[in-house]
């Protein structure tokens, strides 16, 4: 505790006068690091003392924001010179920590505006990784942690600027609002931040693969899964499947056929009515590793949209040994029966018709034995039984279908 108390005494140094005399990059970065260490020490002492006063939090946030502003200005000065330097890790921590402290202590508007302000700074070399982290953080906060009634629109200038920023000589350069898109609601801002993160992630992922940086590539791949899941949940919620497929396709360019991303890409293509491409992608995933859920999607697409009944039967036969749950096995038998019934209708020889009709009835009966409450099984079983002259049994299932509310059948198949 005494060590941390000595670190807090850095406030006795006249940092404002030092800032006027600082001319070198290293000296400016050392000054910014001093503010970070001071904030970390104050945060630790507040945690040890179990104090809940908000005044202490404001002082800690002030130290972190001072260090963050100095760090951003340093990056801005690098962009005007030939230096090839980056921020230290502690400054990146300061930029994130100030925002997290404000959000965790109920200062939602200040924390959100602070994060926006950092992202609105001019593009600077060496800040792509930081911008990517901040974009993902902003997207997660807007989608998962911020109620609609607490969202505030962007302002043309930072009216809630902090006291330290007002007295600081060096402040980061902000982008002009006349040249950028300004979101009008929380969804637009979340989507914009995620798309910015996608561009930065694509750039970072390509660079990591190019230089054979295994650690950087794994980190980019982990962030890609997080970003992709948020984009899928957001765009699928508003049925924007075609833009979603375009977004996921860009992820595939550096993911080296990641299984999760390939599945999401195939599902987005099918949802956007690009059935041929979607089936080709999902079939590739299925050939690599048999997945019952993907196989069911393939079988349904083959039956409902592509009329490839033989392929649907083949897919059902392959995934049937892996389907353990009764309702899943019932669904596999149902799709296989529908495909066999379609082949029965399209066959010209009486012998083939009787064969496929017999197989389809057996498949529907197995489906019914595994899931007796499936209305689709009732419907198709009634049709097949009526075709072979078993009218009484067909009527029994037909009455069940008629009495079932909200029945969704597969007549179009």
Coordinates of C-alpha atoms in Angstrom, one line a residue:
X1 CA 0.0 0.0 0.0
X2 CA 2.9 2.4 0.7
X3 CA 4.2 1.7 -2.8
X4 CA 1.0 2.8 -4.3
X5 CA 0.8 5.9 -2.1
X6 CA 4.3 6.9 -3.3
X7 CA 3.0 6.6 -6.9
X8 CA 0.1 8.9 -6.2
X9 CA 2.6 11.6 -5.1
X10 CA 3.4 12.2 -8.8
X11 CA 0.6 14.8 -8.6
X12 CA 3.1 17.0 -6.7
X13 CA 5.1 17.4 -9.9
X14 CA 4.0 20.4 -12.0
X15 CA 2.9 18.4 -15.0
X16 CA 1.2 21.4 -16.7
X17 CA 4.5 23.2 -16.9
X18 CA 6.3 20.0 -18.0
X19 CA 3.9 19.7 -20.9
X20 CA 5.0 23.1 -22.4
X21 CA 8.6 22.0 -22.3
X22 CA 8.2 18.5 -23.7
X23 CA 9.5 18.3 -27.3
X24 CA 10.5 14.6 -27.7
X25 CA 8.3 11.6 -28.3
X26 CA 9.9 9.6 -25.5
X27 CA 9.5 12.4 -22.9
X28 CA 5.8 12.9 -23.8
X29 CA 5.1 9.2 -23.6
X30 CA 6.8 9.1 -20.2
X31 CA 4.5 11.9 -19.0
X32 CA 1.5 10.0 -20.3
X33 CA 2.7 6.8 -18.6
X34 CA 3.0 8.8 -15.3
X35 CA -0.6 9.7 -15.5
X36 CA -1.6 6.1 -16.1
X37 CA 0.4 4.8 -13.1
X38 CA -1.1 7.5 -11.0
X39 CA -4.6 6.5 -12.0
X40 CA -3.8 2.8 -11.4
X41 CA -2.4 3.6 -7.9
X42 CA -5.4 5.7 -7.0
X43 CA -7.8 3.0 -8.2
X44 CA -6.0 0.4 -6.1
X45 CA -6.1 2.5 -3.0
X46 CA -9.8 3.2 -3.5
X47 CA -10.4 -0.6 -3.9
X48 CA -8.4 -1.3 -0.7
X49 CA -10.3 1.3 1.3
X50 CA -13.7 0.1 0.0
X51 CA -14.7 3.7 -0.6
X52 CA -17.9 4.3 -2.7
X53 CA -17.5 8.1 -3.2
X54 CA -17.9 9.2 -6.8
X55 CA -15.3 12.0 -6.3
X56 CA -12.5 9.5 -6.2
X57 CA -13.7 7.9 -9.4
X58 CA -13.7 11.2 -11.2
X59 CA -10.1 11.8 -10.2
X60 CA -9.1 8.4 -11.4
X61 CA -10.9 8.9 -14.7
X62 CA -9.3 12.3 -15.1
X63 CA -5.8 10.7 -14.9
X64 CA -6.7 8.0 -17.4
X65 CA -8.2 10.5 -19.8
X66 CA -5.2 12.9 -19.6
X67 CA -2.9 10.0 -20.5
X68 CA -5.3 8.9 -23.3
X69 CA -5.4 12.4 -24.8
X70 CA -1.6 12.7 -24.6
X71 CA -1.3 9.3 -26.3
X72 CA -3.6 10.2 -29.1
X73 CA -1.8 13.5 -29.7
X74 CA 1.4 11.6 -29.9
X75 CA 0.1 9.3 -32.6
X76 CA -1.2 12.4 -34.4
X77 CA 2.3 13.9 -34.3
X78 CA 3.7 10.7 -35.6
X79 CA 1.5 10.9 -38.7
X80 CA 3.0 14.3 -39.5
X81 CA 6.6 13.0 -39.2
X82 CA 8.7 10.1 -40.5
X83 CA 8.8 8.3 -37.1
X84 CA 7.6 4.7 -36.9
X85 CA 6.6 4.4 -33.3
X86 CA 3.5 3.1 -31.5
X87 CA 1.8 3.6 -28.1
X88 CA 2.8 1.6 -25.1
X89 CA 0.4 -1.0 -23.6
X90 CA -0.4 1.1 -20.6
X91 CA -1.8 3.9 -22.7
X92 CA -4.1 1.5 -24.5
X93 CA -5.2 0.3 -21.1
X94 CA -5.9 3.9 -20.1
X95 CA -8.1 4.6 -23.1
X96 CA -10.2 1.6 -22.3
X97 CA -10.2 1.9 -18.5
X98 CA -11.6 5.4 -18.4
X99 CA -14.6 4.3 -20.4
X100 CA -15.2 1.1 -18.3
X101 CA -15.0 3.0 -15.0
X102 CA -17.6 5.6 -16.2
X103 CA -20.0 2.9 -17.4
X104 CA -19.6 0.8 -14.3
X105 CA -20.4 3.7 -12.0
X106 CA -23.5 4.9 -13.8
X107 CA -22.0 7.7 -15.9
X108 CA -23.3 6.2 -19.1
X109 CA -23.6 9.3 -21.2
X110 CA -20.0 10.5 -20.3
X111 CA -18.6 7.0 -20.9
X112 CA -20.4 6.7 -24.3
X113 CA -19.3 10.2 -25.4
X114 CA -15.7 9.5 -24.3
X115 CA -15.6 6.3 -26.4
X116 CA -17.2 8.1 -29.4
X117 CA -14.7 10.9 -29.1
X118 CA -11.7 8.5 -29.3
X119 CA -13.1 6.8 -32.3
X120 CA -13.8 10.2 -34.0
X121 CA -10.1 11.1 -33.9
X122 CA -8.2 11.3 -37.2
X123 CA -6.7 8.1 -38.5
X124 CA -3.2 7.7 -37.2
X125 CA -0.5 5.1 -37.8
X126 CA -0.3 2.3 -35.3
X127 CA -3.8 2.8 -34.0
X128 CA -5.6 0.1 -35.9
X129 CA -5.5 -2.5 -33.1
X130 CA -6.8 0.1 -30.6
X131 CA -9.6 1.2 -32.9
X132 CA -10.6 -2.4 -33.5
X133 CA -10.9 -3.0 -29.8
X134 CA -12.8 0.2 -29.2
X135 CA -15.2 -0.5 -32.1
X136 CA -16.0 -4.0 -30.8
X137 CA -16.5 -2.5 -27.3
X138 CA -18.8 0.2 -28.5
X139 CA -20.8 -2.4 -30.5
X140 CA -21.2 -4.7 -27.5
X141 CA -22.2 -1.9 -25.2
X142 CA -24.9 -0.6 -27.7
X143 CA -26.3 -4.0 -28.4
X144 CA -26.1 -5.8 -25.1
X145 CA -25.6 -3.3 -22.3
X146 CA -27.4 0.0 -23.2
X147 CA -31.2 0.4 -23.0
X148 CA -32.9 2.3 -25.8
X149 CA -34.0 5.1 -23.4
X150 CA -30.4 5.8 -22.3
X151 CA -29.0 6.2 -25.8
X152 CA -28.1 9.8 -26.7
X153 CA -27.4 11.1 -30.3
X154 CA -24.1 12.3 -31.5
X155 CA -23.3 15.9 -31.1
X156 CA -21.4 18.2 -33.5
X157 CA -19.0 19.1 -30.7
X158 CA -18.0 17.6 -27.4
X159 CA -20.1 19.6 -24.9
X160 CA -19.4 17.1 -22.1
X161 CA -15.6 17.5 -22.5
X162 CA -13.7 16.7 -19.4
X163 CA -11.9 19.3 -17.3
X164 CA -8.5 17.9 -18.0
X165 CA -9.1 18.0 -21.8
X166 CA -10.1 21.7 -21.5
X167 CA -6.9 22.6 -19.7
X168 CA -4.7 20.3 -21.8
X169 CA -2.5 22.0 -24.3
X170 CA -2.4 19.0 -26.7
X171 CA -5.8 17.5 -27.7
X172 CA -6.4 14.9 -30.4
X173 CA -7.6 16.1 -33.7
X174 CA -11.3 15.1 -34.4
X175 CA -12.8 14.4 -37.8
X176 CA -15.0 17.0 -39.3
X177 CA -18.7 16.1 -39.2
X178 CA -19.4 17.3 -42.7
X179 CA -17.5 14.4 -44.2
X180 CA -18.8 11.4 -42.1
X181 CA -22.1 9.6 -41.6
X182 CA -23.9 10.5 -38.3
X183 CA -26.2 7.6 -37.1
X184 CA -29.7 8.6 -36.0
X185 CA -30.4 5.7 -33.6
X186 CA -28.7 3.1 -31.5
X187 CA -29.0 0.4 -34.2
X188 CA -27.3 2.5 -36.8
X189 CA -24.5 3.4 -34.5
X190 CA -24.0 -0.2 -33.4
X191 CA -23.9 -1.4 -37.1
X192 CA -21.5 1.4 -38.0
X193 CA -19.1 0.6 -35.3
X194 CA -19.2 -3.1 -36.2
X195 CA -18.6 -2.4 -39.9
X196 CA -15.6 -0.2 -38.9
X197 CA -14.3 -3.0 -36.8
X198 CA -14.8 -5.4 -39.7
X199 CA -12.6 -3.2 -42.0
X200 CA -9.9 -3.0 -39.3
X201 CA -10.1 -6.7 -38.6
X202 CA -9.7 -7.6 -42.2
X203 CA -6.7 -5.4 -42.5
X204 CA -5.1 -6.7 -39.3
X205 CA -5.9 -10.3 -40.3
X206 CA -4.3 -10.0 -43.7
X207 CA -1.2 -8.4 -42.2
X208 CA -0.9 -11.1 -39.6
X209 CA -1.2 -13.9 -42.1
X210 CA 1.3 -12.1 -44.5
X211 CA 4.0 -11.8 -41.8
X212 CA 3.3 -15.3 -40.4
X213 CA 2.5 -13.9 -37.0
X214 CA 0.7 -16.8 -35.4
X215 CA -0.2 -15.0 -32.2
X216 CA -1.6 -12.0 -34.0
X217 CA -3.6 -14.2 -36.3
X218 CA -5.1 -16.2 -33.5
X219 CA -6.1 -12.9 -31.8
X220 CA -7.7 -11.6 -35.0
X221 CA -9.5 -14.9 -35.5
X222 CA -10.9 -14.7 -32.0
X223 CA -12.1 -11.2 -32.6
X224 CA -13.5 -12.2 -35.9
X225 CA -15.8 -14.7 -34.2
X226 CA -17.0 -12.1 -31.7
X227 CA -17.6 -9.5 -34.4
X228 CA -19.3 -12.0 -36.7
X229 CA -21.7 -13.2 -34.0
X230 CA -22.8 -9.6 -33.3
X231 CA -23.3 -8.8 -37.0
X232 CA -25.3 -12.0 -37.5
X233 CA -27.6 -11.3 -34.5
X234 CA -28.1 -7.6 -35.6
X235 CA -28.6 -8.1 -39.3
X236 CA -30.7 -11.3 -38.9
X237 CA -33.0 -9.5 -36.4
X238 CA -33.9 -7.1 -39.2
X239 CA -33.9 -9.8 -42.0
X240 CA -31.0 -8.2 -43.8
X241 CA -29.6 -11.5 -45.1
X242 CA -28.1 -10.4 -48.4
X243 CA -25.9 -7.7 -46.7
X244 CA -25.1 -10.3 -44.1
X245 CA -23.8 -12.7 -46.7
X246 CA -21.6 -10.0 -48.3
X247 CA -20.2 -9.3 -44.8
X248 CA -19.4 -12.9 -44.0
X249 CA -17.9 -13.5 -47.4
X250 CA -15.2 -10.9 -46.6
X251 CA -14.4 -12.8 -43.4
X252 CA -13.7 -15.9 -45.5
X253 CA -10.9 -14.3 -47.4
X254 CA -8.5 -14.6 -44.4
X255 CA -10.2 -17.2 -42.2
X256 CA -8.8 -20.2 -44.1
X257 CA -12.2 -21.9 -44.4
X258 CA -13.0 -21.7 -40.7
X259 CA -15.9 -24.1 -40.0
X260 CA -18.0 -21.7 -38.0
X261 CA -17.7 -18.9 -40.5
X262 CA -18.4 -21.3 -43.5
X263 CA -21.6 -22.5 -41.8
X264 CA -22.7 -18.9 -41.1
X265 CA -22.0 -18.0 -44.7
X266 CA -24.0 -20.9 -46.2
X267 CA -27.0 -20.2 -43.9
X268 CA -26.9 -16.5 -44.8
X269 CA -26.9 -17.4 -48.6
X270 CA -29.9 -19.7 -48.2
X271 CA -31.7 -17.1 -46.1
X272 CA -31.1 -14.5 -48.9
X273 CA -32.5 -17.0 -51.5
X274 CA -29.1 -17.8 -53.1
X275 CA -29.8 -21.5 -52.8
X276 CA -27.3 -22.8 -55.3
X277 CA -24.3 -21.1 -53.6
X278 CA -25.6 -21.7 -50.2
X279 CA -26.0 -25.4 -50.8
X280 CA -22.5 -25.6 -52.3
X281 CA -21.0 -24.0 -49.2
X282 CA -23.0 -26.1 -46.7
X283 CA -22.3 -29.3 -48.7
X284 CA -18.6 -28.5 -48.4
X285 CA -19.0 -28.2 -44.6
X286 CA -21.0 -31.4 -44.5
X287 CA -18.4 -33.4 -46.5
X288 CA -15.7 -32.2 -44.1
X289 CA -17.6 -33.2 -41.0
X290 CA -21.1 -34.6 -40.8
X291 CA -23.3 -32.3 -38.8
X292 CA -27.0 -33.2 -38.3
X293 CA -28.2 -29.6 -38.1
X294 CA -26.5 -28.7 -41.4
X295 CA -27.7 -31.9 -43.0
X296 CA -31.3 -31.0 -42.1
X297 CA -30.9 -27.6 -43.7
X298 CA -29.5 -29.1 -46.8
X299 CA -32.3 -31.7 -47.0
X300 CA -35.0 -29.1 -46.6
X301 CA -33.3 -26.8 -49.2
X302 CA -33.0 -29.7 -51.7
X303 CA -36.7 -30.6 -51.3
X304 CA -38.3 -27.2 -51.0
X305 CA -36.3 -25.1 -53.5
X306 CA -34.1 -27.2 -55.7
X307 CA -36.1 -30.4 -56.2
X308 CA -33.0 -32.6 -55.8
X309 CA -34.8 -35.5 -54.2
X310 CA -32.1 -38.1 -54.6
X311 CA -29.5 -35.8 -52.9
X312 CA -32.0 -35.2 -50.0
X313 CA -32.3 -39.0 -49.5
X314 CA -28.5 -39.4 -49.5
X315 CA -28.0 -36.6 -47.0
X316 CA -30.7 -38.1 -44.7
X317 CA -29.0 -41.6 -44.9
X318 CA -25.6 -40.1 -44.0
X319 CA -26.8 -38.2 -40.9
X320 CA -29.3 -40.8 -39.6
X321 CA -26.7 -42.8 -37.6
X322 CA -25.6 -39.5 -35.8
X323 CA -29.1 -38.3 -34.9
X324 CA -29.6 -39.4 -31.3
X325 CA -32.5 -37.3 -30.1
X326 CA -35.9 -38.7 -31.0
X327 CA -37.3 -35.5 -32.4
X328 CA -34.2 -35.1 -34.6
X329 CA -34.4 -38.7 -36.0
X330 CA -38.1 -38.1 -36.6
X331 CA -37.3 -35.0 -38.7
X332 CA -34.7 -37.0 -40.7
X333 CA -37.2 -39.8 -41.4
X334 CA -39.8 -37.1 -42.4
X335 CA -37.5 -35.5 -44.9
X336 CA -36.5 -38.9 -46.3
X337 CA -40.2 -39.8 -46.7
X338 CA -41.0 -36.6 -48.5
X339 CA -38.2 -37.1 -50.9
X340 CA -39.2 -40.8 -51.6
X341 CA -42.8 -39.6 -52.1
X342 CA -41.7 -37.0 -54.6
X343 CA -39.7 -39.7 -56.5
X344 CA -42.8 -41.9 -56.5
X345 CA -44.8 -39.1 -58.2
X346 CA -42.1 -38.5 -60.8
X347 CA -41.5 -42.2 -61.6
X348 CA -43.0 -43.6 -64.8
X349 CA -42.7 -47.3 -64.1
X350 CA -45.4 -48.9 -61.9
X351 CA -42.7 -51.0 -60.2
X352 CA -40.7 -47.9 -59.2
X353 CA -43.8 -46.1 -58.0
X354 CA -44.8 -49.0 -55.7
X355 CA -41.2 -49.2 -54.4
X356 CA -40.9 -45.5 -53.5
X357 CA -44.4 -45.4 -52.1
X358 CA -43.7 -48.3 -49.8
X359 CA -40.4 -46.7 -48.7
X360 CA -42.1 -43.4 -48.0
X361 CA -44.8 -45.0 -45.9
X362 CA -42.2 -46.8 -43.8
X363 CA -40.3 -43.5 -43.3
X364 CA -43.4 -41.6 -42.2
X365 CA -44.4 -44.4 -39.9
X366 CA -40.9 -44.4 -38.3
X367 CA -41.2 -40.6 -38.0
X368 CA -44.6 -40.9 -36.4
X369 CA -43.4 -43.5 -33.9
X370 CA -40.5 -41.2 -32.7
X371 CA -42.6 -38.0 -32.6
X372 CA -46.4 -38.7 -32.5
X373 CA -47.3 -35.0 -32.2
X374 CA -45.7 -33.8 -35.5
X375 CA -48.5 -32.4 -37.7
X376 CA -46.3 -32.6 -40.8
X377 CA -46.0 -36.3 -40.3
X378 CA -49.7 -36.7 -39.9
X379 CA -50.3 -34.8 -43.2
X380 CA -47.9 -36.8 -45.4
X381 CA -48.8 -40.1 -43.8
X382 CA -52.5 -39.4 -44.6
X383 CA -51.6 -38.7 -48.2
X384 CA -49.5 -41.9 -48.6
X385 CA -52.0 -44.1 -46.9
X386 CA -54.8 -42.8 -49.1
X387 CA -52.8 -43.5 -52.2
X388 CA -52.6 -47.2 -51.3
X389 CA -56.3 -47.4 -50.5
X390 CA -56.1 -47.4 -46.7
X391 CA -58.8 -44.8 -46.4
X392 CA -59.8 -45.3 -42.7
X393 CA -56.2 -44.8 -41.5
X394 CA -55.8 -41.9 -43.8
X395 CA -58.9 -40.2 -42.4
X396 CA -57.7 -40.7 -38.9
X397 CA -54.5 -38.7 -39.6
X398 CA -56.4 -36.2 -41.7
X399 CA -58.7 -35.4 -38.8
X400 CA -55.7 -34.8 -36.6
X401 CA -54.3 -32.4 -39.1
X402 CA -57.6 -30.5 -39.4
X403 CA -58.0 -30.3 -35.6
X404 CA -54.4 -29.0 -35.1
X405 CA -54.2 -25.2 -35.0
X406 CA -51.6 -23.4 -37.1
X407 CA -50.5 -26.3 -39.1
X408 CA -47.6 -25.7 -41.4
X409 CA -47.5 -28.4 -44.1
X410 CA -45.1 -29.1 -47.0
X411 CA -47.6 -29.1 -49.9
X412 CA -45.2 -27.1 -52.1
X413 CA -42.6 -29.8 -51.7

